[in-house]
Amino acid sequence: MMTSTSGFTTLVRSSPYLMMALLVIPVLGGLIAVILPAFGWFPVLGHTQFSVAGFVDLWQTPGLGYMALLSVSTSFISTLLAFVITILILGSYFTSPWLGYIQRLLGPILVIPHAAAAIAIGFLITPSGMLSRIVSPWLSGWDAPPDWLYPHDAMGLSIIIGLTLKELPFLLLMALGVLAQPELGHTLRAQHRVALSLGYCPMTAFFKVVLPSLYPFLRLPILAVLAYASASVEIPLILGPNSPPTLAVAIMQWFHDVDLSLRIKASAGAILQIVLTLLLLLSWWLLEKLIKKASQTMLINGQREYGGAIMQNITHVLTVVIISAIGLALIGMMLWSVAGFWHFPTVLPQQFVSLHWQSALQQMHTPLLDTVLIGVCATSLAIILTLFTLEAEQYTGKMVSRLSSVIIYLPLLIPSIAFLFGLVWLLEQINSHHSFINVVLAHLLFVLPYVFLSLSSSYRRLDPRFSTVAASLGASEAKIFWQIKLPMLLAPILIACALGLAISFSQYLPTLLAGGGRINTITTEAVSLANGGSRRTSAVYALVQMALPALGFLLAWLLPKMLFRHRE
């Protein structure tokens, strides 16, 4: 018994270091492995001398400036729009029950994979999409699909729309999660009520009282969103221009080219992508400081009204437009999945058929099985490691807290397009041909941060008196952990499992790179079909891709109710 308890304690105490190693070593190792080829050291091709030839080749790439500008502009604008709309929604509905309704409407969008969201938005804005069908011919006069280049427009407006609609629910739910903290949420709402009693309009009270205290908690999620958007692949690949594409898409194409010498150019491009992402993060930080300095006078000038009623009306319209657009996009995708003959501009298909589903389901057995197995393996590892690390926090305290606040965001803040290429190169150097294991470990890099962030607050809020009473009765640390803490945390653990599965199911680039093209999942198949396959078949794959995380969250909601149905 003593040996078992000692072994459990040793395992728990070593978990934070293992977690740190799993997050830091692949990311930093991948970065080093992409820096070396970028500067000419690529022994596979006989390049053993350092040089800047890769960067010279990169600078000579036609349209490189446009690629970089497209990446920077679409990511910054989409993040700014998502943040501004989030703040407007919070300010307009801060004291209204409508905020809860909006949360329930936008919440499910959070678990929709980026590829599926991009495909759905494509069905909305294509010339023959739902948007043009609804206004034709009675309003637009169109009897044929309009001649526009959406999606794939050269200015990247389609990318901005896709990223904004995908980032908005995440930022909104992060903000609501902060406000759900008992002490902070109660304090901010009390301060808001005091401001209202002093004659401030609701919007002004929110911006002067709530936002300055709320924003520091949103800073890291915003930076993570900005970093992701700057190097996103799925949405620009499906919605963005093809020639030239965004820099991240171009890097991926160079890396997968049959000409291996382009890997040097791709590595140089990955370094440029890191620089662009860092510049974006720095720009956001500078903008934040500038706005803070410029708004100091406004915060203390005592003015009660800044056009709050107009801002609220604009927010009402924006909210309706956004929710309607998301709904129309999903309806359009569902209709295309069962559409036979569908003449423009009719809103509904003339024929409904199941042929596309039958054909797709016959072909997706292997990708579906791989998707589920990879997700289950990566999520199980993340849950186990997170629980042991959080248990270790009971012994080590601040060390794990610093780890959770700094290291946990590392794979999210560094562009995956950069370190994943280096990670693949490292796997090639150690002659790792276990594609399935490689993909699971690559998914773990992205699943682990979200699982940790999901579980940490619930674990830390667990009343320590239960453990104290159990220990006083002679229960070992292992028994307290397995028989007391875990059963009490079953619901949060299941939610974290569902979130981890959703993150794993949505991974495109880690699957494509770490698997070497030998592992196909629903996501990789959906992206491939969206870029040249049947529109109807791609709709089926996208719906299946959406159904998988939805099923996970449904089970996470049902299982506690079934297991605890006899409890009062």
Coordinates of C-alpha atoms in Angstrom, one line a residue:
M1 CA 0.0 0.0 0.0
M2 CA 2.8 2.3 0.9
T3 CA 4.6 1.5 -2.3
S4 CA 1.5 2.2 -4.4
T5 CA 0.9 5.5 -2.6
S6 CA 4.6 6.5 -3.1
G7 CA 4.4 5.6 -6.8
F8 CA 1.2 7.6 -7.3
T9 CA 2.8 10.7 -5.6
T10 CA 6.0 10.3 -7.7
L11 CA 3.8 10.1 -10.9
V12 CA 1.8 13.2 -9.9
R13 CA 4.8 15.3 -8.9
S14 CA 6.6 14.4 -12.3
S15 CA 3.5 15.3 -14.4
P16 CA 4.1 19.1 -14.6
Y17 CA 7.6 18.5 -15.9
L18 CA 6.3 16.0 -18.4
M19 CA 3.6 18.4 -19.5
M20 CA 6.2 21.2 -19.9
A21 CA 8.4 18.9 -21.9
L22 CA 5.5 17.8 -24.2
L23 CA 4.7 21.5 -24.9
V24 CA 8.1 23.1 -25.0
I25 CA 10.4 20.5 -26.7
P26 CA 8.3 19.9 -29.9
V27 CA 7.7 23.6 -30.3
L28 CA 11.2 24.8 -29.7
G29 CA 12.7 21.7 -31.4
G30 CA 10.5 22.3 -34.4
L31 CA 11.5 26.0 -34.5
I32 CA 15.2 25.0 -34.4
A33 CA 14.6 22.4 -37.1
V34 CA 13.0 25.0 -39.4
I35 CA 15.7 27.6 -38.8
L36 CA 18.5 25.4 -39.9
P37 CA 17.1 24.6 -43.4
A38 CA 16.1 28.2 -43.7
F39 CA 19.8 29.2 -43.4
G40 CA 21.0 26.5 -45.8
W41 CA 21.8 23.5 -43.6
F42 CA 19.9 20.6 -45.2
P43 CA 22.1 17.5 -45.4
V44 CA 19.5 15.4 -47.2
L45 CA 20.1 17.5 -50.3
G46 CA 23.8 17.9 -49.6
H47 CA 23.6 21.4 -48.2
T48 CA 26.0 21.4 -45.2
Q49 CA 27.1 25.1 -45.4
F50 CA 25.1 27.9 -43.9
S51 CA 23.8 30.5 -46.3
V52 CA 21.0 32.9 -47.0
A53 CA 20.2 31.3 -50.4
G54 CA 16.7 30.2 -49.1
F55 CA 15.8 33.8 -48.2
V56 CA 17.1 35.1 -51.5
D57 CA 14.9 32.6 -53.3
L58 CA 12.0 33.6 -51.1
W59 CA 12.4 37.3 -51.8
Q60 CA 12.4 36.6 -55.6
T61 CA 9.1 34.8 -55.3
P62 CA 6.5 36.6 -57.5
G63 CA 3.7 38.1 -55.3
L64 CA 5.5 37.5 -52.0
G65 CA 4.6 41.0 -50.8
Y66 CA 1.0 40.5 -51.6
M67 CA 1.0 37.1 -49.8
A68 CA 2.5 38.7 -46.7
L69 CA 0.1 41.7 -46.9
L70 CA -2.9 39.4 -47.3
S71 CA -1.9 37.3 -44.3
V72 CA -1.4 40.4 -42.1
S73 CA -4.4 42.4 -43.2
T74 CA -7.0 39.5 -43.0
S75 CA -5.8 38.3 -39.6
F76 CA -5.6 41.8 -38.0
I77 CA -8.9 43.0 -39.4
S78 CA -10.8 39.8 -38.6
T79 CA -9.4 39.8 -35.0
L80 CA -10.2 43.5 -34.5
L81 CA -13.7 43.0 -35.9
A82 CA -14.4 40.0 -33.7
F83 CA -13.1 41.8 -30.6
V84 CA -15.1 45.0 -31.4
I85 CA -18.3 43.1 -32.0
T86 CA -17.7 41.0 -28.8
I87 CA -17.4 44.2 -26.8
L88 CA -20.5 45.8 -28.4
I89 CA -22.6 42.7 -27.7
L90 CA -21.4 42.6 -24.1
G91 CA -22.0 46.3 -23.6
S92 CA -25.4 46.3 -25.2
Y93 CA -26.8 43.2 -23.4
F94 CA -24.7 43.3 -20.2
T95 CA -27.8 43.6 -18.0
S96 CA -30.2 41.9 -20.4
P97 CA -31.3 38.2 -20.5
W98 CA -30.6 38.4 -24.2
L99 CA -26.9 37.9 -23.5
G100 CA -27.6 34.4 -22.3
Y101 CA -29.7 33.7 -25.4
I102 CA -26.9 35.0 -27.7
Q103 CA -24.5 32.8 -25.8
R104 CA -26.6 29.7 -26.4
L105 CA -27.0 30.6 -30.1
L106 CA -23.3 31.3 -30.7
G107 CA -21.9 28.7 -28.3
P108 CA -22.4 25.7 -30.6
I109 CA -20.5 27.5 -33.4
L110 CA -17.4 27.3 -31.2
V111 CA -17.1 23.5 -31.7
I112 CA -17.6 23.7 -35.5
P113 CA -14.2 22.9 -37.1
H114 CA -12.6 25.7 -39.1
A115 CA -12.8 23.7 -42.3
A116 CA -16.5 23.0 -41.9
A117 CA -17.2 26.6 -41.0
A118 CA -15.3 27.8 -44.1
I119 CA -17.3 25.4 -46.3
A120 CA -20.6 26.6 -44.8
I121 CA -19.6 30.2 -45.4
G122 CA -18.6 29.3 -48.9
F123 CA -22.2 28.0 -49.5
L124 CA -23.5 31.3 -48.3
I125 CA -21.4 33.7 -50.4
T126 CA -20.8 31.8 -53.7
P127 CA -22.6 33.3 -56.7
S128 CA -25.2 30.6 -56.5
G129 CA -25.2 30.5 -52.7
M130 CA -28.0 31.1 -50.3
L131 CA -27.4 34.9 -50.0
S132 CA -27.9 35.5 -53.8
R133 CA -30.8 33.1 -53.9
I134 CA -32.7 34.8 -51.1
V135 CA -32.6 38.2 -52.8
S136 CA -33.2 36.9 -56.4
P137 CA -35.0 37.8 -58.5
W138 CA -37.4 39.9 -56.5
L139 CA -34.8 42.3 -55.1
S140 CA -31.6 41.8 -57.2
G141 CA -33.2 41.1 -60.5
W142 CA -30.8 38.2 -61.1
D143 CA -32.0 35.3 -63.2
A144 CA -28.5 33.8 -63.3
P145 CA -25.8 33.7 -60.6
P146 CA -24.1 37.1 -60.3
D147 CA -20.6 37.5 -61.7
W148 CA -18.6 38.0 -58.5
L149 CA -15.4 36.3 -57.2
Y150 CA -16.7 35.5 -53.7
P151 CA -15.2 33.4 -52.3
H152 CA -11.5 33.5 -53.5
D153 CA -11.6 37.3 -53.9
A154 CA -8.2 38.9 -54.3
M155 CA -8.7 41.3 -51.4
G156 CA -9.3 38.5 -48.9
L157 CA -12.8 39.7 -47.8
S158 CA -14.0 36.1 -47.8
I159 CA -11.2 35.2 -45.4
I160 CA -12.1 38.1 -43.1
I161 CA -15.7 37.0 -43.0
G162 CA -14.8 33.4 -42.3
L163 CA -12.2 34.2 -39.6
T164 CA -14.5 36.8 -37.9
L165 CA -17.5 34.5 -37.7
K166 CA -15.3 31.8 -36.3
E167 CA -13.4 33.9 -33.8
L168 CA -16.3 35.9 -32.5
P169 CA -18.0 33.0 -30.5
F170 CA -14.6 32.1 -29.0
L171 CA -13.9 35.6 -27.7
L172 CA -17.5 36.1 -26.5
L173 CA -17.4 32.9 -24.6
M174 CA -14.0 33.7 -23.1
A175 CA -15.4 37.0 -21.9
L176 CA -18.5 35.4 -20.5
G177 CA -16.3 32.8 -18.7
V178 CA -14.4 35.6 -17.0
L179 CA -17.7 37.3 -16.0
A180 CA -18.9 34.0 -14.6
Q181 CA -16.2 34.0 -12.0
P182 CA -18.1 34.7 -8.7
E183 CA -16.1 37.4 -7.2
L184 CA -15.0 39.3 -10.3
G185 CA -18.4 39.0 -12.0
H186 CA -20.3 40.2 -8.9
T187 CA -17.9 43.1 -8.5
L188 CA -18.1 44.3 -12.1
R189 CA -21.9 44.0 -12.2
A190 CA -22.2 45.9 -8.9
Q191 CA -19.9 48.7 -10.3
H192 CA -22.0 48.8 -13.4
R193 CA -25.2 49.3 -11.4
V194 CA -23.5 52.1 -9.4
A195 CA -22.6 53.8 -12.7
L196 CA -26.1 53.5 -13.9
S197 CA -27.4 55.0 -10.7
L198 CA -25.1 58.0 -11.3
G199 CA -26.8 58.7 -14.6
Y200 CA -24.4 56.9 -17.0
C201 CA -26.0 55.3 -20.0
P202 CA -25.6 51.5 -20.1
M203 CA -23.0 51.5 -23.0
T204 CA -20.9 54.3 -21.4
A205 CA -21.1 52.6 -18.0
F206 CA -19.8 49.4 -19.6
F207 CA -16.9 51.0 -21.4
K208 CA -15.8 53.2 -18.5
V209 CA -16.3 50.7 -15.6
V210 CA -16.4 47.1 -16.9
L211 CA -14.1 47.0 -19.9
P212 CA -10.9 48.3 -18.2
S213 CA -11.2 45.5 -15.6
L214 CA -12.3 42.8 -18.2
Y215 CA -9.8 43.4 -20.9
P216 CA -6.7 42.1 -19.1
F217 CA -8.4 38.7 -18.8
L218 CA -9.0 38.7 -22.6
R219 CA -5.5 39.7 -23.7
L220 CA -4.0 36.3 -24.0
P221 CA -7.1 34.8 -25.8
I222 CA -7.0 37.7 -28.2
L223 CA -3.3 37.3 -28.9
A224 CA -3.9 33.6 -29.4
V225 CA -6.6 34.3 -31.9
L226 CA -4.5 36.8 -33.7
A227 CA -1.5 34.4 -33.9
Y228 CA -3.7 31.6 -35.2
A229 CA -5.4 33.8 -37.8
S230 CA -2.1 35.1 -39.1
A231 CA -1.0 31.6 -40.0
S232 CA -4.3 29.9 -40.6
V233 CA -4.4 27.4 -43.5
E234 CA -7.9 25.9 -43.6
I235 CA -10.0 29.0 -44.0
P236 CA -7.7 30.8 -46.5
L237 CA -7.3 27.5 -48.5
I238 CA -11.1 27.2 -48.8
L239 CA -12.1 30.8 -49.0
G240 CA -9.0 32.7 -50.1
P241 CA -7.5 33.6 -53.5
N242 CA -5.4 30.9 -55.1
S243 CA -2.8 32.9 -57.1
P244 CA -1.2 34.1 -55.0
P245 CA -2.6 32.7 -51.8
T246 CA -1.8 33.8 -48.2
L247 CA 1.8 33.2 -47.0
A248 CA 0.8 30.2 -44.8
V249 CA -0.9 28.4 -47.7
A250 CA 2.0 29.1 -50.0
I251 CA 4.5 27.7 -47.4
M252 CA 2.4 24.5 -47.2
Q253 CA 2.4 24.2 -51.0
W254 CA 6.2 24.6 -51.1
F255 CA 6.7 22.1 -48.4
H256 CA 4.6 19.5 -50.2
D257 CA 6.1 20.1 -53.6
V258 CA 7.9 17.1 -55.3
D259 CA 10.9 19.3 -55.6
L260 CA 12.6 18.8 -52.2
S261 CA 14.8 21.9 -52.7
L262 CA 11.7 24.0 -52.1
R263 CA 11.8 22.9 -48.5
I264 CA 14.6 25.4 -48.0
K265 CA 12.4 28.1 -49.4
A266 CA 9.5 26.8 -47.3
S267 CA 11.6 27.0 -44.1
A268 CA 12.6 30.6 -45.0
G269 CA 9.0 31.4 -45.5
A270 CA 8.2 29.9 -42.1
I271 CA 10.7 32.2 -40.5
L272 CA 9.0 35.1 -42.3
Q273 CA 5.7 33.9 -41.0
I274 CA 7.0 34.0 -37.5
V275 CA 8.3 37.5 -38.0
L276 CA 4.9 38.6 -39.4
T277 CA 3.1 37.1 -36.5
L278 CA 5.4 38.7 -33.9
L279 CA 4.9 42.1 -35.7
L280 CA 1.1 41.6 -35.5
L281 CA 1.3 40.8 -31.8
L282 CA 3.5 43.8 -31.3
S283 CA 1.1 46.0 -33.3
W284 CA -1.8 44.9 -31.2
W285 CA 0.2 45.7 -28.0
L286 CA 1.1 49.1 -29.3
L287 CA -2.5 49.8 -30.4
E288 CA -3.6 48.7 -26.9
K289 CA -1.2 51.1 -25.3
L290 CA -2.2 53.9 -27.6
I291 CA -5.9 53.5 -26.9
K292 CA -5.3 53.2 -23.2
K293 CA -3.4 56.5 -23.2
A294 CA -5.9 58.3 -25.5
S295 CA -8.9 57.1 -23.4
Q296 CA -7.6 58.2 -20.0
T297 CA -9.2 61.6 -20.2
M298 CA -12.5 60.1 -21.4
L299 CA -12.6 57.6 -18.5
I300 CA -12.6 60.4 -15.8
N301 CA -14.3 63.3 -17.6
G302 CA -17.7 62.5 -16.0
Q303 CA -19.5 62.5 -19.4
R304 CA -22.5 60.2 -19.2
E305 CA -23.4 59.7 -22.8
Y306 CA -21.4 58.9 -25.9
G307 CA -24.1 57.9 -28.4
G308 CA -25.0 54.8 -26.5
A309 CA -28.4 54.5 -28.0
I310 CA -27.0 54.6 -31.5
M311 CA -24.3 52.0 -30.6
Q312 CA -27.0 49.7 -29.2
N313 CA -29.1 50.0 -32.3
I314 CA -26.1 49.2 -34.5
T315 CA -25.3 46.2 -32.2
H316 CA -28.8 44.9 -32.5
V317 CA -28.6 45.0 -36.3
L318 CA -25.1 43.4 -36.2
T319 CA -26.2 40.6 -33.9
V320 CA -29.2 39.8 -36.1
V321 CA -27.1 39.8 -39.2
I322 CA -24.4 37.6 -37.8
I323 CA -26.8 35.0 -36.4
S324 CA -28.8 35.1 -39.6
A325 CA -25.7 34.6 -41.7
I326 CA -24.5 31.7 -39.6
G327 CA -28.0 30.1 -39.8
L328 CA -28.3 30.6 -43.6
A329 CA -24.8 29.2 -44.1
L330 CA -25.6 26.0 -42.2
I331 CA -29.0 25.7 -43.9
G332 CA -27.4 26.1 -47.3
M333 CA -24.8 23.4 -46.5
M334 CA -27.5 21.0 -45.4
L335 CA -29.6 21.7 -48.5
W336 CA -26.6 21.1 -50.8
S337 CA -26.0 17.7 -49.1
V338 CA -29.4 16.4 -50.2
A339 CA -29.9 18.5 -53.4
G340 CA -30.5 16.9 -56.7
F341 CA -31.4 19.4 -59.5
W342 CA -31.3 22.9 -58.1
H343 CA -32.0 25.7 -60.5
F344 CA -31.0 29.2 -59.7
P345 CA -32.6 31.4 -58.3
T346 CA -35.0 29.0 -56.4
V347 CA -34.4 28.9 -52.7
L348 CA -35.1 25.2 -52.3
P349 CA -33.9 22.3 -54.6
Q350 CA -36.3 20.9 -57.1
Q351 CA -35.1 17.4 -56.0
F352 CA -34.1 15.9 -52.7
V353 CA -31.9 12.8 -53.0
S354 CA -29.8 10.7 -50.6
L355 CA -27.3 9.6 -53.2
H356 CA -24.5 12.0 -52.0
W357 CA -24.8 10.7 -48.4
Q358 CA -24.8 7.1 -49.6
S359 CA -21.7 7.6 -51.7
A360 CA -19.8 9.6 -49.1
L361 CA -20.6 7.2 -46.3
Q362 CA -19.3 4.3 -48.3
Q363 CA -16.0 6.1 -48.8
M364 CA -15.4 7.6 -45.4
H365 CA -15.1 4.4 -43.2
T366 CA -11.3 4.7 -42.9
P367 CA -11.1 8.5 -42.5
L368 CA -13.9 8.4 -39.9
L369 CA -12.2 5.6 -37.9
D370 CA -8.9 7.4 -38.0
T371 CA -10.5 10.6 -36.9
V372 CA -12.1 9.0 -33.9
L373 CA -9.1 6.9 -32.9
I374 CA -6.7 9.9 -33.1
G375 CA -9.1 12.1 -31.2
V376 CA -9.7 9.6 -28.5
C377 CA -6.0 8.9 -28.0
A378 CA -4.9 12.5 -28.0
T379 CA -7.8 13.6 -25.7
S380 CA -7.2 10.7 -23.3
L381 CA -3.5 11.6 -23.0
A382 CA -4.4 15.2 -22.5
I383 CA -7.0 14.4 -19.8
I384 CA -4.7 12.2 -17.8
L385 CA -1.7 14.6 -18.0
T386 CA -3.9 17.5 -17.0
L387 CA -5.5 15.8 -14.0
F388 CA -2.1 14.7 -12.7
T389 CA -0.7 18.2 -13.3
L390 CA -3.6 19.9 -11.5
E391 CA -3.2 17.4 -8.6
A392 CA 0.5 18.2 -8.5
E393 CA -0.6 21.9 -8.0
Q394 CA -1.9 20.9 -4.6
Y395 CA 1.7 20.1 -3.7
T396 CA 3.8 22.6 -5.7
G397 CA 1.4 25.6 -5.9
K398 CA 2.8 28.5 -7.8
M399 CA 5.1 26.6 -10.1
V400 CA 2.2 25.0 -11.9
S401 CA 0.3 28.3 -11.9
R402 CA 3.1 29.9 -13.8
L403 CA 3.2 26.9 -16.1
S404 CA -0.5 27.2 -16.8
S405 CA -0.4 30.9 -17.6
V406 CA 2.8 31.0 -19.7
I407 CA 3.7 27.6 -21.2
I408 CA 0.2 26.5 -21.8
Y409 CA -0.3 29.1 -24.6
L410 CA 3.0 28.4 -26.3
P411 CA 1.6 26.1 -29.1
L412 CA -1.2 28.6 -29.6
L413 CA 0.9 31.8 -29.8
I414 CA 3.6 30.5 -32.1
P415 CA 2.4 29.9 -35.7
S416 CA 1.8 26.2 -36.2
I417 CA 2.8 26.5 -39.9
A418 CA 6.4 27.2 -38.6
F419 CA 7.1 24.7 -35.9
L420 CA 5.2 21.8 -37.4
F421 CA 7.4 21.8 -40.5
G422 CA 10.5 21.6 -38.2
L423 CA 8.8 18.9 -36.1
V424 CA 8.2 16.8 -39.2
W425 CA 11.8 17.3 -40.2
L426 CA 12.9 16.1 -36.7
L427 CA 10.7 13.1 -37.1
E428 CA 12.4 12.3 -40.4
Q429 CA 15.8 12.6 -38.8
I430 CA 15.0 10.1 -36.1
N431 CA 13.5 7.9 -38.8
S432 CA 10.1 7.8 -37.2
H433 CA 7.7 6.1 -39.6
H434 CA 4.8 5.6 -37.1
S435 CA 2.4 7.9 -38.8
F436 CA -0.5 7.3 -36.4
I437 CA 1.6 8.0 -33.3
N438 CA 3.2 11.0 -34.9
V439 CA -0.3 12.5 -35.7
V440 CA -1.6 11.7 -32.1
L441 CA 1.4 13.5 -30.6
A442 CA 1.0 16.5 -33.0
H443 CA -2.7 16.7 -32.1
L444 CA -1.8 16.5 -28.4
L445 CA 0.1 19.8 -28.8
F446 CA -3.1 21.6 -29.6
V447 CA -5.6 19.5 -27.5
L448 CA -3.6 19.7 -24.2
P449 CA -3.8 23.6 -23.8
Y450 CA -7.6 23.6 -24.3
V451 CA -8.2 20.7 -22.0
F452 CA -6.0 22.2 -19.3
L453 CA -7.7 25.6 -19.6
S454 CA -11.1 23.9 -19.5
L455 CA -10.4 21.7 -16.4
S456 CA -8.2 24.0 -14.4
S457 CA -10.8 26.3 -13.0
S458 CA -13.1 23.5 -11.9
Y459 CA -10.3 21.5 -10.3
R460 CA -9.0 24.6 -8.4
R461 CA -12.5 25.4 -7.1
L462 CA -13.0 21.9 -5.6
D463 CA -13.5 22.3 -1.9
P464 CA -10.3 21.1 -0.1
R465 CA -12.3 20.1 3.0
F466 CA -13.4 16.9 1.3
S467 CA -9.8 15.8 0.9
T468 CA -9.0 16.9 4.5
V469 CA -11.9 14.8 5.9
A470 CA -10.9 11.8 3.8
A471 CA -7.3 12.1 4.9
S472 CA -8.3 12.3 8.5
L473 CA -10.1 9.0 8.1
G474 CA -6.9 7.4 6.8
A475 CA -7.5 7.6 3.0
S476 CA -4.3 7.7 1.0
E477 CA -3.6 10.5 -1.6
A478 CA -4.2 8.0 -4.4
K479 CA -7.6 6.9 -2.9
I480 CA -8.7 10.6 -2.4
F481 CA -7.8 11.3 -6.0
W482 CA -9.5 8.3 -7.7
Q483 CA -12.5 7.8 -5.4
I484 CA -13.3 11.4 -4.2
K485 CA -12.0 14.1 -6.5
L486 CA -12.6 12.4 -9.9
P487 CA -16.2 11.4 -9.3
M488 CA -17.0 14.9 -8.1
L489 CA -15.4 16.3 -11.2
L490 CA -17.0 13.9 -13.6
A491 CA -19.1 16.6 -15.4
P492 CA -16.1 19.0 -16.0
I493 CA -13.9 16.1 -17.1
L494 CA -16.5 15.0 -19.7
I495 CA -16.8 18.6 -21.0
A496 CA -13.0 18.8 -21.3
C497 CA -13.1 15.4 -23.1
A498 CA -15.7 16.7 -25.5
L499 CA -13.7 19.9 -26.1
G500 CA -10.5 17.9 -26.6
L501 CA -12.2 15.7 -29.2
A502 CA -13.6 18.8 -31.0
I503 CA -10.1 20.3 -31.2
S504 CA -8.6 17.1 -32.4
F505 CA -11.4 16.5 -35.0
S506 CA -10.7 20.0 -36.5
Q507 CA -6.9 19.6 -36.9
Y508 CA -5.9 19.8 -40.6
L509 CA -2.3 20.9 -40.8
P510 CA -0.9 18.7 -38.0
T511 CA -2.6 15.7 -39.6
L512 CA -1.4 16.5 -43.1
L513 CA 2.2 17.2 -42.0
A514 CA 2.8 14.7 -39.1
G515 CA 1.0 11.9 -41.0
G516 CA 3.1 12.5 -44.2
G517 CA -0.1 12.3 -46.2
R518 CA -0.6 8.6 -45.1
I519 CA -3.3 9.4 -42.5
N520 CA -6.6 10.7 -43.9
T521 CA -9.3 12.1 -41.6
I522 CA -12.7 13.6 -42.1
T523 CA -11.1 17.1 -42.0
T524 CA -8.4 16.5 -44.6
E525 CA -10.9 14.9 -46.9
A526 CA -13.4 17.8 -46.4
V527 CA -10.7 20.4 -47.2
S528 CA -9.6 18.4 -50.3
L529 CA -13.2 18.1 -51.6
A530 CA -13.8 21.8 -50.9
N531 CA -10.9 22.7 -53.3
G532 CA -12.1 20.9 -56.3
G533 CA -14.5 18.1 -55.4
S534 CA -18.3 17.9 -55.7
R535 CA -20.0 20.7 -53.8
R536 CA -22.6 18.2 -52.6
T537 CA -20.1 15.6 -51.4
S538 CA -18.1 18.3 -49.6
A539 CA -21.3 19.4 -47.8
V540 CA -21.7 15.8 -46.6
Y541 CA -18.2 15.7 -45.2
A542 CA -18.5 19.1 -43.6
L543 CA -21.7 18.0 -41.9
V544 CA -20.1 14.8 -40.6
Q545 CA -17.2 16.9 -39.4
M546 CA -19.6 19.1 -37.5
A547 CA -21.6 16.2 -36.1
L548 CA -18.6 14.5 -34.5
P549 CA -17.9 17.2 -31.9
A550 CA -21.6 17.8 -31.4
L551 CA -22.0 14.1 -30.5
G552 CA -19.1 14.4 -28.0
F553 CA -20.8 17.4 -26.3
L554 CA -24.1 15.6 -26.3
L555 CA -22.6 12.6 -24.5
A556 CA -20.8 14.9 -22.1
W557 CA -24.2 16.4 -21.2
L558 CA -26.1 13.1 -21.0
L559 CA -23.7 10.8 -19.2
P560 CA -23.8 12.7 -15.8
K561 CA -27.6 12.8 -16.0
M562 CA -27.7 9.1 -16.6
L563 CA -25.1 8.2 -13.9
F564 CA -26.6 10.4 -11.3
R565 CA -30.3 10.1 -12.1
H566 CA -31.1 8.6 -8.7
R567 CA -29.5 11.4 -6.8
E568 CA -31.7 14.1 -5.4

